[in-house]
Tab-separated table of C-alpha atoms in Angstrom:
chain	number	residue	atom	x	y	z
N	1	MET	CA	-37.412	37.711	36.655
N	2	GLY	CA	-34.914	35.442	34.844
N	3	VAL	CA	-32.742	36.643	32.022
N	4	VAL	CA	-32.939	34.675	28.847
N	5	ILE	CA	-29.652	34.542	26.884
N	6	GLU	CA	-30.173	33.693	23.270
N	7	THR	CA	-27.320	31.741	21.694
N	8	GLU	CA	-26.491	32.228	18.060
N	9	VAL	CA	-25.250	29.337	16.037
N	10	TRP	CA	-22.770	30.394	13.293
N	11	GLU	CA	-23.534	29.028	9.930
N	12	PRO	CA	-21.968	29.744	6.473
N	13	ASN	CA	-23.978	32.007	4.163
N	14	LYS	CA	-26.068	29.837	1.895
N	15	ALA	CA	-24.843	31.895	-1.105
N	16	LEU	CA	-21.475	30.264	-0.616
N	17	TYR	CA	-22.781	26.914	-1.641
N	18	ILE	CA	-24.436	28.433	-4.754
N	19	PHE	CA	-21.221	30.247	-5.618
N	20	ILE	CA	-19.005	27.153	-5.352
N	21	PHE	CA	-21.471	25.055	-7.396
N	22	ILE	CA	-21.786	27.670	-10.173
N	23	CYS	CA	-17.974	28.092	-10.346
N	24	CYS	CA	-17.497	24.249	-10.691
N	25	PHE	CA	-20.212	24.105	-13.275
N	26	PHE	CA	-18.847	26.843	-15.495
N	27	SER	CA	-15.255	25.789	-14.954
N	28	ILE	CA	-16.068	22.417	-16.493
N	29	LEU	CA	-18.624	23.679	-19.040
N	30	CYS	CA	-16.394	26.338	-20.485
N	31	LEU	CA	-13.200	24.243	-20.888
N	32	PRO	CA	-11.726	24.674	-24.483
N	33	ASN	CA	-12.377	21.762	-26.747
N	34	LYS	CA	-8.778	20.482	-26.435
N	35	THR	CA	-9.015	20.444	-22.637
N	36	ALA	CA	-12.444	18.884	-22.303
N	37	PRO	CA	-12.407	15.675	-20.314
N	38	ASN	CA	-12.027	12.814	-22.716
N	39	VAL	CA	-13.844	10.625	-20.219
N	40	PHE	CA	-17.152	12.239	-21.200
N	41	ASP	CA	-16.540	11.734	-24.964
N	42	HIS	CA	-18.860	9.181	-26.594
N	43	ALA	CA	-16.506	7.700	-29.134
N	44	PRO	CA	-17.792	4.082	-29.420
N	45	SER	CA	-14.619	2.381	-30.338
N	46	SER	CA	-12.450	3.647	-27.453
N	47	SER	CA	-11.563	1.003	-24.832
N	48	LEU	CA	-9.810	3.741	-22.826
N	49	LEU	CA	-13.035	5.649	-22.324
N	50	ARG	CA	-14.869	2.601	-21.113
N	51	PHE	CA	-12.040	1.913	-18.712
N	52	GLN	CA	-12.030	5.364	-17.368
N	53	ARG	CA	-15.751	5.550	-16.847
N	54	THR	CA	-15.721	2.135	-15.151
N	55	PHE	CA	-12.787	3.138	-12.930
N	56	LEU	CA	-14.458	6.443	-11.869
N	57	LEU	CA	-17.583	4.628	-10.957
N	58	PHE	CA	-16.081	2.146	-8.541
N	59	TYR	CA	-13.529	4.717	-7.269
N	60	SER	CA	-16.572	6.887	-6.305
N	61	LEU	CA	-18.145	3.927	-4.527
N	62	SER	CA	-14.929	3.456	-2.632
N	63	SER	CA	-14.825	7.135	-1.752
N	64	VAL	CA	-18.411	6.965	-0.353
N	65	ILE	CA	-17.444	4.003	1.772
N	66	GLU	CA	-14.341	5.752	3.094
N	67	GLY	CA	-16.364	8.937	3.707
N	68	LEU	CA	-18.977	7.325	5.718
N	69	TRP	CA	-16.513	6.242	8.431
N	70	ALA	CA	-14.508	9.472	8.144
N	71	VAL	CA	-17.634	11.657	8.650
N	72	PHE	CA	-19.455	9.649	11.322
N	73	GLY	CA	-16.584	7.889	13.129
N	74	GLU	CA	-16.101	10.441	15.905
N	75	TYR	CA	-19.860	11.029	16.056
N	76	GLU	CA	-20.455	7.386	16.734
N	77	TRP	CA	-17.745	7.302	19.474
N	78	ALA	CA	-19.418	10.268	21.147
N	79	TYR	CA	-22.793	8.541	20.834
N	80	TYR	CA	-21.429	5.515	22.787
N	81	GLY	CA	-19.962	7.806	25.484
N	82	VAL	CA	-16.311	7.637	24.371
N	83	SER	CA	-14.572	10.846	25.688
N	84	LYS	CA	-12.099	12.880	23.652
N	85	VAL	CA	-9.324	11.646	25.941
N	86	GLN	CA	-10.304	8.040	25.206
N	87	MET	CA	-10.336	8.814	21.483
N	88	VAL	CA	-6.642	9.755	21.498
N	89	MET	CA	-5.127	6.331	21.988
N	90	PRO	CA	-7.093	4.686	19.248
N	91	LEU	CA	-6.037	7.407	16.911
N	92	CYS	CA	-2.415	6.896	17.944
N	93	VAL	CA	-2.830	3.229	17.297
N	94	GLY	CA	-4.247	3.862	13.826
N	95	TYR	CA	-1.320	6.064	12.903
N	96	GLY	CA	1.014	3.456	14.352
N	97	VAL	CA	-0.503	0.781	12.221
N	98	SER	CA	-0.330	3.002	9.137
N	99	LEU	CA	3.334	3.699	9.910
N	100	PHE	CA	4.601	0.189	10.609
N	101	ILE	CA	2.243	-1.869	8.408
N	102	GLY	CA	0.570	0.428	5.923
N	103	SER	CA	3.948	1.823	4.728
N	104	PHE	CA	4.834	-1.506	3.188
N	105	LEU	CA	1.484	-2.361	1.557
N	106	GLY	CA	2.473	-0.366	-1.506
N	107	MET	CA	5.337	-2.759	-2.239
N	108	LEU	CA	3.065	-5.694	-1.533
N	109	SER	CA	0.521	-4.215	-4.082
N	110	ASP	CA	3.306	-3.925	-6.736
N	111	LEU	CA	4.190	-7.560	-6.221
N	112	ILE	CA	0.889	-9.415	-5.906
N	113	GLY	CA	-1.325	-7.012	-7.925
N	114	HIS	CA	-3.224	-3.845	-7.209
N	115	LYS	CA	-6.659	-5.483	-7.616
N	116	LYS	CA	-5.983	-7.726	-4.645
N	117	LEU	CA	-5.118	-4.771	-2.418
N	118	CYS	CA	-8.278	-2.948	-3.557
N	119	LEU	CA	-10.291	-6.050	-2.565
N	120	LEU	CA	-8.460	-6.032	0.762
N	121	PHE	CA	-9.640	-2.463	1.225
N	122	TYR	CA	-13.272	-3.547	0.681
N	123	MET	CA	-12.935	-6.616	2.943
N	124	LEU	CA	-11.534	-4.439	5.805
N	125	HIS	CA	-14.544	-2.113	5.587
N	126	LEU	CA	-16.880	-5.076	5.256
N	127	PHE	CA	-15.405	-6.737	8.287
N	128	VAL	CA	-15.701	-3.559	10.437
N	129	GLY	CA	-19.326	-2.982	9.281
N	130	ILE	CA	-20.473	-6.543	10.017
N	131	TRP	CA	-18.622	-6.594	13.452
N	132	LYS	CA	-20.258	-3.394	14.465
N	133	ARG	CA	-23.707	-4.553	13.289
N	134	ILE	CA	-23.496	-7.902	15.071
N	135	THR	CA	-22.036	-6.712	18.391
N	136	ALA	CA	-23.800	-3.297	18.509
N	137	ASP	CA	-20.489	-1.987	19.853
N	138	PRO	CA	-18.283	0.891	18.579
N	139	ALA	CA	-15.287	-1.534	18.491
N	140	ILE	CA	-12.939	1.423	18.801
N	141	TRP	CA	-9.575	-0.524	18.630
N	142	LEU	CA	-10.671	-2.884	15.957
N	143	ALA	CA	-12.123	-0.086	13.834
N	144	SER	CA	-9.087	2.017	14.252
N	145	ILE	CA	-6.715	-0.669	13.117
N	146	CYS	CA	-8.777	-1.849	10.152
N	147	LEU	CA	-9.823	1.527	8.896
N	148	SER	CA	-6.299	2.852	9.188
N	149	LEU	CA	-5.093	0.038	6.998
N	150	ALA	CA	-7.963	0.613	4.601
N	151	SER	CA	-7.038	4.381	4.401
N	152	SER	CA	-3.479	3.505	3.639
N	153	ILE	CA	-4.580	1.270	0.812
N	154	PHE	CA	-6.963	3.946	-0.485
N	155	SER	CA	-4.129	6.532	-0.697
N	156	PHE	CA	-2.147	4.611	-3.282
N	157	SER	CA	-3.653	1.428	-4.625
N	158	PHE	CA	-6.478	2.769	-6.741
N	159	GLU	CA	-4.463	5.377	-8.442
N	160	THR	CA	-1.659	2.876	-9.118
N	161	TRP	CA	-4.080	0.356	-10.506
N	162	MET	CA	-5.575	2.887	-12.841
N	163	VAL	CA	-2.185	4.074	-14.155
N	164	VAL	CA	-0.941	0.507	-14.707
N	165	GLU	CA	-4.136	-0.443	-16.612
N	166	ASN	CA	-3.896	2.759	-18.648
N	167	ASP	CA	-0.301	1.707	-19.666
N	168	LYS	CA	-1.480	-1.738	-20.584
N	169	LEU	CA	-4.017	-0.251	-22.978
N	170	GLY	CA	-1.135	1.260	-24.782
N	171	GLN	CA	-2.168	4.876	-23.993
N	172	ARG	CA	0.127	7.889	-23.737
N	173	GLN	CA	0.655	9.352	-20.248
N	174	ASP	CA	-0.976	12.630	-21.330
N	175	THR	CA	-4.315	10.807	-21.297
N	176	LEU	CA	-3.979	10.551	-17.557
N	177	ASN	CA	-4.269	14.321	-16.961
N	178	ASP	CA	-8.092	14.186	-17.155
N	179	ILE	CA	-8.546	11.161	-14.981
N	180	PHE	CA	-6.296	12.615	-12.227
N	181	TRP	CA	-8.325	15.716	-11.613
N	182	LEU	CA	-11.591	13.787	-12.090
N	183	MET	CA	-10.469	11.375	-9.377
N	184	THR	CA	-9.952	14.396	-6.960
N	185	PHE	CA	-13.363	15.861	-8.094
N	186	ALA	CA	-15.173	12.492	-7.669
N	187	GLU	CA	-13.603	11.740	-4.373
N	188	SER	CA	-14.701	15.151	-2.871
N	189	ALA	CA	-18.188	14.830	-4.349
N	190	SER	CA	-18.467	11.273	-2.984
N	191	PHE	CA	-17.443	12.517	0.503
N	192	ILE	CA	-20.297	15.074	0.376
N	193	CYS	CA	-22.699	12.255	-0.727
N	194	SER	CA	-21.595	10.099	2.207
N	195	GLN	CA	-22.469	12.951	4.552
N	196	VAL	CA	-25.895	13.440	2.885
N	197	LEU	CA	-26.487	9.689	3.022
N	198	GLY	CA	-25.504	9.426	6.707
N	199	ASN	CA	-27.702	12.352	7.700
N	200	TRP	CA	-30.652	10.906	5.814
N	201	LEU	CA	-30.149	7.458	7.338
N	202	ILE	CA	-29.832	8.766	10.947
N	203	ASP	CA	-32.478	11.415	10.622
N	204	SER	CA	-33.965	12.444	13.991
N	205	ASN	CA	-34.092	8.986	15.545
N	206	VAL	CA	-30.515	8.449	16.517
N	207	ASN	CA	-31.182	5.454	18.746
N	208	LYS	CA	-32.935	3.543	16.043
N	209	ASN	CA	-30.920	4.550	13.021
N	210	ILE	CA	-27.306	4.698	14.224
N	211	ALA	CA	-26.890	1.136	12.778
N	212	SER	CA	-28.097	2.298	9.422
N	213	ILE	CA	-24.647	3.712	8.809
N	214	CYS	CA	-23.219	0.192	9.129
N	215	ASN	CA	-25.870	-1.266	6.987
N	216	ALA	CA	-25.233	1.245	4.206
N	217	ALA	CA	-21.469	0.638	4.443
N	218	ILE	CA	-22.003	-3.086	4.122
N	219	VAL	CA	-24.324	-2.850	1.140
N	220	ILE	CA	-22.143	-0.460	-0.811
N	221	THR	CA	-19.125	-2.573	-0.031
N	222	VAL	CA	-20.720	-5.722	-1.224
N	223	ILE	CA	-21.789	-3.968	-4.431
N	224	ALA	CA	-18.226	-2.760	-4.954
N	225	ILE	CA	-16.692	-6.200	-4.282
N	226	THR	CA	-19.050	-7.848	-6.757
N	227	TYR	CA	-18.399	-5.127	-9.326
N	228	VAL	CA	-14.633	-5.382	-9.083
N	229	THR	CA	-14.362	-9.215	-8.985
N	230	ARG	CA	-16.715	-9.765	-11.962
N	231	GLY	CA	-16.115	-6.695	-14.056
N	232	TRP	CA	-12.393	-6.270	-13.928
N	233	LYS	CA	-9.498	-8.576	-14.791
N	234	GLU	CA	-5.948	-7.974	-13.913
N	235	ALA	CA	-2.865	-9.662	-15.468
N	236	PRO	CA	-0.802	-11.571	-12.970
N	237	GLN	CA	2.407	-9.896	-11.776
N	238	ALA	CA	5.551	-11.487	-13.242
N	239	ALA	CA	8.261	-9.706	-11.204
N	240	SER	CA	9.944	-11.625	-8.379
N	241	PHE	CA	10.816	-10.007	-5.075
N	242	LYS	CA	14.469	-10.023	-6.008
N	243	ASP	CA	13.807	-8.213	-9.311
N	244	TYR	CA	11.490	-5.803	-7.608
N	245	ARG	CA	14.037	-4.977	-4.896
N	246	ILE	CA	16.662	-4.244	-7.673
N	247	LEU	CA	14.128	-2.101	-9.648
N	248	PHE	CA	13.045	-0.249	-6.541
N	249	TYR	CA	16.559	0.610	-5.502
N	250	ARG	CA	17.531	1.775	-8.998
N	251	ASN	CA	14.485	3.891	-9.645
N	252	VAL	CA	13.402	5.117	-6.162
N	253	ILE	CA	16.268	4.909	-3.572
N	254	SER	CA	19.014	6.029	-5.973
N	255	ASP	CA	17.031	8.826	-7.546
N	256	LYS	CA	17.372	12.214	-5.667
N	257	ARG	CA	14.370	13.537	-7.619
N	258	ILE	CA	12.070	10.827	-6.115
N	259	TRP	CA	13.335	11.786	-2.591
N	260	LEU	CA	12.280	15.401	-3.211
N	261	LEU	CA	8.962	14.371	-4.626
N	262	SER	CA	8.391	11.928	-1.719
N	263	TRP	CA	9.048	14.718	0.861
N	264	VAL	CA	6.525	16.951	-0.888
N	265	GLN	CA	3.954	14.154	-0.780
N	266	ALA	CA	4.679	13.622	2.895
N	267	CYS	CA	4.288	17.290	3.791
N	268	VAL	CA	0.973	17.624	1.877
N	269	HIS	CA	-0.292	14.410	3.554
N	270	PHE	CA	0.704	15.699	7.012
N	271	SER	CA	-0.989	19.089	6.461
N	272	VAL	CA	-4.232	17.395	5.269
N	273	ALA	CA	-4.229	14.935	8.263
N	274	ALA	CA	-3.560	17.913	10.681
N	275	PHE	CA	-6.439	19.833	9.172
N	276	TRP	CA	-9.038	17.076	9.450
N	277	ILE	CA	-8.186	16.465	13.096
N	278	LEU	CA	-7.813	20.092	14.210
N	279	TRP	CA	-10.146	22.164	12.069
N	280	ALA	CA	-13.188	21.695	14.325
N	281	PRO	CA	-11.384	22.462	17.578
N	282	THR	CA	-9.831	25.554	15.974
N	283	ILE	CA	-13.088	26.906	14.724
N	284	VAL	CA	-14.978	26.483	18.079
N	285	ALA	CA	-12.038	27.683	20.203
N	286	ASP	CA	-13.927	30.813	21.298
N	287	GLY	CA	-16.793	28.850	22.736
N	288	ARG	CA	-19.361	29.838	20.192
N	289	ASP	CA	-21.835	27.255	18.752
N	290	VAL	CA	-20.954	26.447	15.202
N	291	SER	CA	-22.764	24.250	12.718
N	292	LEU	CA	-19.856	22.187	11.718
N	293	GLY	CA	-21.938	19.951	9.450
N	294	LEU	CA	-22.768	22.803	7.161
N	295	ILE	CA	-19.147	24.040	6.938
N	296	TYR	CA	-17.736	20.552	5.959
N	297	PRO	CA	-19.314	20.537	2.434
N	298	CYS	CA	-17.745	23.994	1.800
N	299	PHE	CA	-14.185	22.528	2.181
N	300	LEU	CA	-14.921	19.672	-0.142
N	301	GLY	CA	-16.679	21.921	-2.573
N	302	ALA	CA	-13.617	24.168	-2.672
N	303	ARG	CA	-11.459	21.053	-3.362
N	304	MET	CA	-13.795	20.192	-6.302
N	305	LEU	CA	-13.459	23.700	-7.559
N	306	GLY	CA	-9.660	23.588	-7.239
N	307	SER	CA	-9.505	20.312	-9.175
N	308	THR	CA	-11.393	21.812	-12.064
N	309	GLY	CA	-8.554	24.361	-12.437
N	310	PHE	CA	-6.130	21.595	-13.315
N	311	PRO	CA	-7.019	21.292	-17.068
N	312	TRP	CA	-7.134	25.131	-17.343
N	313	LEU	CA	-3.637	25.493	-16.016
N	314	PHE	CA	-1.756	22.622	-17.466
N	315	ASN	CA	-3.735	21.466	-20.568
N	316	GLY	CA	-5.478	24.617	-21.737
N	317	PRO	CA	-4.337	28.078	-23.063
N	318	LEU	CA	-2.401	28.944	-19.884
N	319	SER	CA	-0.092	25.958	-20.061
N	320	ILE	CA	1.882	26.727	-16.830
N	321	ARG	CA	4.888	24.648	-15.807
N	322	MET	CA	3.506	22.115	-13.259
N	323	GLU	CA	6.413	22.262	-10.826
N	324	GLU	CA	6.407	26.073	-10.864
N	325	CYS	CA	2.682	26.213	-10.088
N	326	LEU	CA	3.114	23.769	-7.186
N	327	VAL	CA	5.780	25.962	-5.647
N	328	TYR	CA	3.276	28.842	-5.376
N	329	LEU	CA	0.395	26.600	-4.284
N	330	LEU	CA	2.474	25.169	-1.384
N	331	ILE	CA	3.605	28.617	-0.375
N	332	VAL	CA	-0.030	29.798	-0.247
N	333	MET	CA	-0.997	26.729	1.791
N	334	GLY	CA	1.923	27.327	4.148
N	335	LEU	CA	0.815	30.956	4.637
N	336	VAL	CA	-2.808	29.891	5.445
N	337	PHE	CA	-1.607	27.538	8.166
N	338	SER	CA	0.829	30.249	9.422
N	339	MET	CA	-2.012	32.702	9.828
N	340	VAL	CA	-4.152	30.129	11.739
N	341	ALA	CA	-1.219	29.046	13.959
N	342	TYR	CA	-0.051	32.612	14.753
N	343	ASP	CA	-3.281	34.008	16.149
N	344	TYR	CA	-6.967	33.083	16.544
N	345	GLN	CA	-9.085	34.511	13.769
N	346	GLU	CA	-12.807	35.173	13.542
N	347	ILE	CA	-14.857	32.080	12.497
N	348	GLY	CA	-15.687	33.599	9.132
N	349	VAL	CA	-11.993	34.377	8.448
N	350	LEU	CA	-11.004	30.841	9.517
N	351	VAL	CA	-13.588	29.270	7.210
N	352	MET	CA	-12.390	31.350	4.263
N	353	LEU	CA	-8.729	30.461	4.923
N	354	PHE	CA	-9.618	26.755	5.119
N	355	ILE	CA	-11.596	27.039	1.895
N	356	LEU	CA	-8.569	28.538	0.240
N	357	PHE	CA	-6.425	25.701	1.590
N	358	HIS	CA	-8.726	23.118	0.129
N	359	ALA	CA	-8.945	24.849	-3.184
N	360	CYS	CA	-5.214	24.668	-3.403
N	361	ILE	CA	-5.331	20.939	-2.381
N	362	GLY	CA	-7.706	20.353	-5.208
N	363	LEU	CA	-4.951	21.465	-7.598
N	364	VAL	CA	-2.047	19.936	-5.733
N	365	LEU	CA	-3.265	16.344	-5.614
N	366	PRO	CA	-3.745	15.801	-9.385
N	367	SER	CA	-0.539	17.673	-10.019
N	368	LEU	CA	1.454	15.392	-7.730
N	369	ALA	CA	-0.214	12.388	-9.380
N	370	ARG	CA	1.005	13.742	-12.794
N	371	LEU	CA	4.488	14.195	-11.513
N	372	ARG	CA	4.551	10.652	-10.192
N	373	SER	CA	3.735	9.436	-13.685
N	374	MET	CA	6.616	11.514	-15.059
N	375	TYR	CA	9.223	10.365	-12.555
N	376	VAL	CA	8.163	7.069	-11.029
N	377	PRO	CA	7.985	3.741	-13.109
N	378	ASN	CA	4.658	2.031	-12.831
N	379	GLU	CA	6.276	-1.158	-11.525
N	380	VAL	CA	7.370	0.620	-8.208
N	381	ARG	CA	4.658	3.323	-8.048
N	382	GLY	CA	2.693	1.768	-5.125
N	383	GLY	CA	5.763	1.184	-3.027
N	384	MET	CA	7.003	4.686	-3.635
N	385	MET	CA	3.639	6.253	-2.619
N	386	SER	CA	3.216	4.190	0.540
N	387	LEU	CA	6.800	4.719	1.748
N	388	SER	CA	6.659	8.419	1.027
N	389	LEU	CA	4.086	8.740	3.861
N	390	VAL	CA	6.334	7.242	6.519
N	391	PRO	CA	7.773	10.725	7.658
N	392	ALA	CA	4.310	12.192	7.865
N	393	ASN	CA	2.790	9.322	9.818
N	394	ALA	CA	5.838	9.151	12.092
N	395	ILE	CA	5.828	12.877	12.876
N	396	PHE	CA	2.080	13.051	13.302
N	397	LEU	CA	2.135	10.025	15.668
N	398	PHE	CA	4.719	11.794	17.841
N	399	LEU	CA	2.821	15.041	17.933
N	400	LEU	CA	-0.507	13.264	18.566
N	401	LEU	CA	1.035	11.499	21.610
N	402	GLN	CA	2.635	14.667	22.927
N	403	GLY	CA	-0.376	16.914	22.329
N	404	GLY	CA	-3.400	14.530	22.811
N	405	TYR	CA	-2.072	12.217	25.480
N	406	TYR	CA	0.733	14.113	27.423
N	407	LYS	CA	-0.809	17.535	26.804
N	408	SER	CA	2.663	19.037	26.133
N	409	ILE	CA	1.996	20.436	22.617
N	410	TRP	CA	-0.753	22.906	21.692
N	411	ASN	CA	-2.800	22.421	18.529
N	412	SER	CA	-1.302	25.710	17.158
N	413	THR	CA	2.128	24.002	17.365
N	414	ILE	CA	0.991	21.094	15.228
N	415	ILE	CA	-0.507	23.602	12.665
N	416	ALA	CA	2.799	25.426	12.719
N	417	PHE	CA	4.685	22.268	12.011
N	418	ALA	CA	2.382	21.675	9.026
N	419	ALA	CA	3.130	25.246	7.769
N	420	LEU	CA	6.942	24.603	8.106
N	421	GLY	CA	6.506	21.347	6.247
N	422	LEU	CA	4.574	23.087	3.407
N	423	PHE	CA	7.359	25.747	3.097
N	424	SER	CA	9.985	23.065	2.945
N	425	ALA	CA	7.928	21.194	0.348
N	426	ALA	CA	7.971	24.375	-1.834
N	427	CYS	CA	11.636	24.596	-1.535
N	428	CYS	CA	11.949	20.886	-2.626
N	429	MET	CA	9.608	21.436	-5.564
N	430	HIS	CA	11.666	24.464	-6.602
N	431	ILE	CA	14.822	22.238	-6.589
N	432	LEU	CA	12.940	19.493	-8.559
N	433	LYS	CA	11.854	22.049	-11.088
N	434	LYS	CA	15.549	22.815	-11.838
N	435	TRP	CA	16.529	19.109	-11.910
N	436	GLY	CA	13.666	18.032	-13.990
N	437	LYS	CA	13.811	20.772	-16.642
N	438	GLN	CA	15.262	18.502	-19.318
N	439	LEU	CA	12.847	15.676	-18.469
N	440	HIS	CA	9.963	18.128	-18.701
N	441	GLN	CA	11.028	19.331	-22.116
N	442	ASN	CA	11.289	15.733	-23.351
N	443	ARG	CA	7.840	14.957	-22.135
N	444	ARG	CA	6.392	17.946	-23.939
N	445	ASN	CA	8.045	16.887	-27.128
N	446	LEU	CA	6.464	13.435	-27.106
């Protein structure tokens, strides 16, 4: 008589989804009047509100496109029989492209216009989608290069374009606070939508519907390209390369505050990249079956919830100093990664720790965007944002080669590096808080 061993698949409690949704809903609904998002106001004569609504719409479309490949990229490779060892080199090539090419796209965006770089983002996704659809091949190397460049553009160009257009409308920088946290909120919600869309398209017939992901990406990309080209005009850039180089040196290279802010951005970027590559192997390390697809929305929901705390902390009755709050958030994120790197935890504990990490990220991202508006001139914002990611991409490329290819570094070591980076970022933010005290006071008096 055979022994039947029942395997239990770990899934998050369904009440967790309801709890996150209710918290997000009431966090937005109960905002005081002076902190309520202007973007939902219906003042008929405000061109700023029309601009913000339009921007959030096409930014959400862009996030859905980015999320489709982010969610189903590895799944597609596994479907075509690509092993995990074979996945390492394309990932390394992708980070190499981001390091040696993507790092300079921000300066190119400042020179030729951010709308052109946003269109390049769409064209890269469109090219990958059409190539996959025509050849019925995963096109690992091609997809890795194109999508890495697209992700680099996505990390700076849309935000920079929005800030520049807001400045051209003659609006105060304080009006950016709402749009920054709404961008984080919309991006996370769009990533969840991309997962739902992909699952619906694939359904149960994987062999027939795997190409539906490409079709959906192509359709959404074409809609976004049409929407941007016809519905948005951008004034031509007047600065020459020589003028831009002088401006960049004076406002970025020679400013120690920008160096500190850049290092903080690099550390946060490195920790997020490390998380998305290592969270699944970390959770399934004990060999148990885990429903990863049900855990993924919890992380993004936590990020949405964290972003809704931004107006409460910085615009509302609490009015906490932004740099001081970031110090504590970065320390908490570093402690989370330290606990994960030090010893393996139960799946439930790991999930809760990662949820806490993403809730902090939801607050950190709009806070860093606000600090960039305070310290970095709009004319060099794109270049500063792209170059600040050089240390993160370089270190992660090295660790990925050592750990994934040469097998000489454990995953826990990479997580420990991310924790050390976050602690160093907290120190830099503490120094920036002291150096920027006078600037902060001047901003509040405007």
